[in-house]
Coordinates of C-alpha atoms in Angstrom, one line a residue:
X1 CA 0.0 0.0 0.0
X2 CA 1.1 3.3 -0.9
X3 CA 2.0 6.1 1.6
X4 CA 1.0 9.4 1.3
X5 CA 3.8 11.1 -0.2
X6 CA 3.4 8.0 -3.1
X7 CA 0.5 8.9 -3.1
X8 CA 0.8 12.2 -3.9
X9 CA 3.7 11.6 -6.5
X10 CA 1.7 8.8 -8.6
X11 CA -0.9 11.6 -8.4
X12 CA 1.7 14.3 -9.7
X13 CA 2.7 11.6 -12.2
X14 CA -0.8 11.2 -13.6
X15 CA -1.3 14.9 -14.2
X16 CA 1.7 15.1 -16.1
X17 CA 0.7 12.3 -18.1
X18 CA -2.4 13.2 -19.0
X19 CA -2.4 16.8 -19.0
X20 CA 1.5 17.7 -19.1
X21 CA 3.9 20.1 -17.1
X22 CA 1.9 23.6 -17.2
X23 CA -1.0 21.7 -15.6
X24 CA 1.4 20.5 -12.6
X25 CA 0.1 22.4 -9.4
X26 CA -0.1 21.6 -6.0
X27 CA -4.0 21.6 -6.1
X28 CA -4.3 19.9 -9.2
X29 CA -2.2 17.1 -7.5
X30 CA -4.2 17.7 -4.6
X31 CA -7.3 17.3 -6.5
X32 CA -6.2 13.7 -8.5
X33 CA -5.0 12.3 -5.3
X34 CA -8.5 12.7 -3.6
X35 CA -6.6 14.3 -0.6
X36 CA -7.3 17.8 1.2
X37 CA -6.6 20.9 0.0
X38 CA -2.6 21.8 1.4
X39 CA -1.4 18.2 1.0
X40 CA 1.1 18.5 -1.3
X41 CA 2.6 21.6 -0.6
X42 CA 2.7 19.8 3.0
X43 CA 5.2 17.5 1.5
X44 CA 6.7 19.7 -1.4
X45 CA 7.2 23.4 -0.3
X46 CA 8.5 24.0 -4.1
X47 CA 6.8 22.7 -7.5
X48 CA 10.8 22.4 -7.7
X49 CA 11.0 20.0 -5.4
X50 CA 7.5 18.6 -6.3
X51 CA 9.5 18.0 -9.5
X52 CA 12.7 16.3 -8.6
X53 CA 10.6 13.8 -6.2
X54 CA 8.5 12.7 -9.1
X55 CA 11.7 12.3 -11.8
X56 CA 12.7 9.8 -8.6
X57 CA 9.2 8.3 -8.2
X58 CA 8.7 7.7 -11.9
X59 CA 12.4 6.2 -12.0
X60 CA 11.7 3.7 -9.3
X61 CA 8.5 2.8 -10.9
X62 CA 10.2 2.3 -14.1
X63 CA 12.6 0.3 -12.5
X64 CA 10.5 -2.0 -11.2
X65 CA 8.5 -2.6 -14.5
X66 CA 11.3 -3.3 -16.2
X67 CA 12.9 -5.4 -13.2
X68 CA 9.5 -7.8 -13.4
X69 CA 9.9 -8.0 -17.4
X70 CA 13.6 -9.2 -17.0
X71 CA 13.6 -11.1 -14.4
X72 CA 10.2 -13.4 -16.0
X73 CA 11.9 -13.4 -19.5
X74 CA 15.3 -13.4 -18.4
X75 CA 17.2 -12.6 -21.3
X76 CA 20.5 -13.6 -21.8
X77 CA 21.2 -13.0 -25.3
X78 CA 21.1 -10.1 -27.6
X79 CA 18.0 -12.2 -29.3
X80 CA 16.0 -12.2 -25.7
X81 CA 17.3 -8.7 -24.8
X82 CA 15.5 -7.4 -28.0
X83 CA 12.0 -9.3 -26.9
X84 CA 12.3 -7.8 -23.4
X85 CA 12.5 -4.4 -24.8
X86 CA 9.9 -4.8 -27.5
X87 CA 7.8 -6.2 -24.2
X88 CA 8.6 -2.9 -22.3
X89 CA 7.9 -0.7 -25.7
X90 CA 4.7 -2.3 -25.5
X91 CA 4.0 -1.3 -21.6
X92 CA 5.4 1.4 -21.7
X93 CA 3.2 2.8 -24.7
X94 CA -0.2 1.0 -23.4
X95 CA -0.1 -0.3 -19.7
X96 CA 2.0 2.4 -18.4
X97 CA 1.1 5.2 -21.2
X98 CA 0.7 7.7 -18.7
X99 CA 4.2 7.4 -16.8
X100 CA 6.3 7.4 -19.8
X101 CA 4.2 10.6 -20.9
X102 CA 5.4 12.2 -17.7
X103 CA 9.1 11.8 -18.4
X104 CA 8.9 12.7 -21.4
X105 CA 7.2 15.9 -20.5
X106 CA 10.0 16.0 -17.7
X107 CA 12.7 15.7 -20.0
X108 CA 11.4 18.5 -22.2
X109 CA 11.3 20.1 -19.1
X110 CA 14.7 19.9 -18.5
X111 CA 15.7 21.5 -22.0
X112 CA 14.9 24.8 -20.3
X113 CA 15.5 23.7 -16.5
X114 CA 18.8 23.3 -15.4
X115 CA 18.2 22.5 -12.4
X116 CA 16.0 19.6 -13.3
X117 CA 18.4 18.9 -15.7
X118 CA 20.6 17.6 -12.7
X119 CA 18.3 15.9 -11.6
X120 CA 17.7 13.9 -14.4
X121 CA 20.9 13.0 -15.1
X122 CA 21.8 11.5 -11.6
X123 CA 18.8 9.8 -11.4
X124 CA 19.7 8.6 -14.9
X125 CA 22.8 7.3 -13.8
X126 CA 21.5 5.0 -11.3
X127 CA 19.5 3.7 -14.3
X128 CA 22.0 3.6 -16.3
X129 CA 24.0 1.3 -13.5
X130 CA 21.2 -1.4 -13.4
X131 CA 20.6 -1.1 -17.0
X132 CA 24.3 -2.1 -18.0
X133 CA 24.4 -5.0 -15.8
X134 CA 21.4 -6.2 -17.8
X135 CA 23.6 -5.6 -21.3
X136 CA 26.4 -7.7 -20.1
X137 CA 23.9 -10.7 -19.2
X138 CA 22.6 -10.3 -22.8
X139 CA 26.3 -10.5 -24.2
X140 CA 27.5 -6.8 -24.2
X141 CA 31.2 -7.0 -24.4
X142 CA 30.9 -3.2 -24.6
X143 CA 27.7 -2.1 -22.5
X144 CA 28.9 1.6 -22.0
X145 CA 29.1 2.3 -25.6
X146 CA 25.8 0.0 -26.7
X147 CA 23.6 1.0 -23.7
X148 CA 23.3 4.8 -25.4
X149 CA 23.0 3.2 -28.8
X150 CA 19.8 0.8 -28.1
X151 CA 18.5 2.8 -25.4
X152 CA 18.5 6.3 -27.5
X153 CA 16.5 4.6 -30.2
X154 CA 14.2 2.6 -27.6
X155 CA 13.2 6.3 -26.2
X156 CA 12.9 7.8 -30.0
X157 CA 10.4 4.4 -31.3
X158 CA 8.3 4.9 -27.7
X159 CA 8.2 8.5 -28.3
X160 CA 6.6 8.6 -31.6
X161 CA 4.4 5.4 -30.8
X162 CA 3.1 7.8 -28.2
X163 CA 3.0 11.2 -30.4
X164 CA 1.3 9.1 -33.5
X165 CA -0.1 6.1 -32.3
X166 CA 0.0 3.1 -34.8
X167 CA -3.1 0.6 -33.9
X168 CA -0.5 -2.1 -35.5
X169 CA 2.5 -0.8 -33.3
X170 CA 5.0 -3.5 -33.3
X171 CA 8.4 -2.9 -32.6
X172 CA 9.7 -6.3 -32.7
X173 CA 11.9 -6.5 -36.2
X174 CA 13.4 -2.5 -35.3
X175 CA 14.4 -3.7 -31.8
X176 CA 15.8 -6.8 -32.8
X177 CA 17.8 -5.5 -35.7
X178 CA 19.1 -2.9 -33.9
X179 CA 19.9 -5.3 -30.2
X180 CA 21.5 -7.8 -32.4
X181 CA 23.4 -5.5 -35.0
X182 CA 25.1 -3.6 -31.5
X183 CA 25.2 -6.0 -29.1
X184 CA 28.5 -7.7 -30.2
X185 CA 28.8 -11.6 -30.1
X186 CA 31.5 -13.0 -27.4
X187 CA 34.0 -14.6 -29.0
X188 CA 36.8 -17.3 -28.0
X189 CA 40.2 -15.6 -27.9
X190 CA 42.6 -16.7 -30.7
X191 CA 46.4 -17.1 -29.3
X192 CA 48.4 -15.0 -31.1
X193 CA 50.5 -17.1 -33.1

């Protein structure tokens, strides 16, 4: 069960998603939580810091989808990294629609934020940490240089499946061209001669 300040955040996360970052308020967080008038601003003097709890809310709560995906399918090769992906394109465009329209609306945000900017980007490396471990299972003999590669292509294909929706959306060829084109086979060592 969620506490209240969860409460509030998957609250401030909802707005965002469904009505994006000029409609974040305290009240209007106040309003989709179904708490009292004050709560928010209770918790979150700032819509600054209303803001950087919520880029760590919606980065724990992304976590954990993708943990759950993983961990069921776990992949370890580029083949079954590409169908976890294409699984979390999937949630993460239908399921879970409105939290990946709240980062994305937080990382425009942050084009004109600096502060937030920060913010994303250590919150982003703890992401990044997790996410490489999952690269090397997979076969990444080079995770810090594929990781940017896949993921930056992952965020452009969600992005547009949530900007122009495609009825058919099915990511599954892209991902797994891409996955297995950059993540690198191991190979044996040869002895030099």
């Amino acid at each position: 069960m969620a506490n209240r300040r969860e409460t509030l955040l998957d609250a401030a996360i909802t707005v965002l998603g469904e009505r994006g970052i000029h409609a974040l308020t305290h009240r209007a967080v106040d309003t989709a939580a179904e708490l009292p008038a004050g709560s928010t601003s209770n918790h979150f003097r700032t819509r600054d810091a209303l803001l950087d709890a919520v880029v760590e809310r919606f980065a724990a709560r992304e976590r954990a989808i993708w943990e759950d995906l993983a961990t069921r399918l776990a992949p370890t090769t580029p083949q079954e990294f590409a169908q976890a992906l294409t699984a979390l394109a999937h949630e993460a465009t239908s399921t879970h629609r409105t939290l990946t329209l709240s980062r994305y609306a937080i990382l425009v945000q942050a084009g004109i934020q600096p502060a937030l900017r920060a913010q994303l980007l250590a919150t982003g490396g703890r992401v990044n940490a997790y996410f490489l471990n999952w690269m090397r299972t997979a076969g990444s003999t080079d995770p810090g240089r594929d990781a940017p590669i896949i993921m930056n292509h992952w965020t452009g294909l969600v992005l547009h499946q949530l900007a122009v929706p495609d009825p058919a959306f099915d990511p599954t060829a892209q991902i797994t061209a891409l996955v297995t084109t950059v993540i690198r086979p191991r190979t044996a060592e040869v002895p030099a001669p």
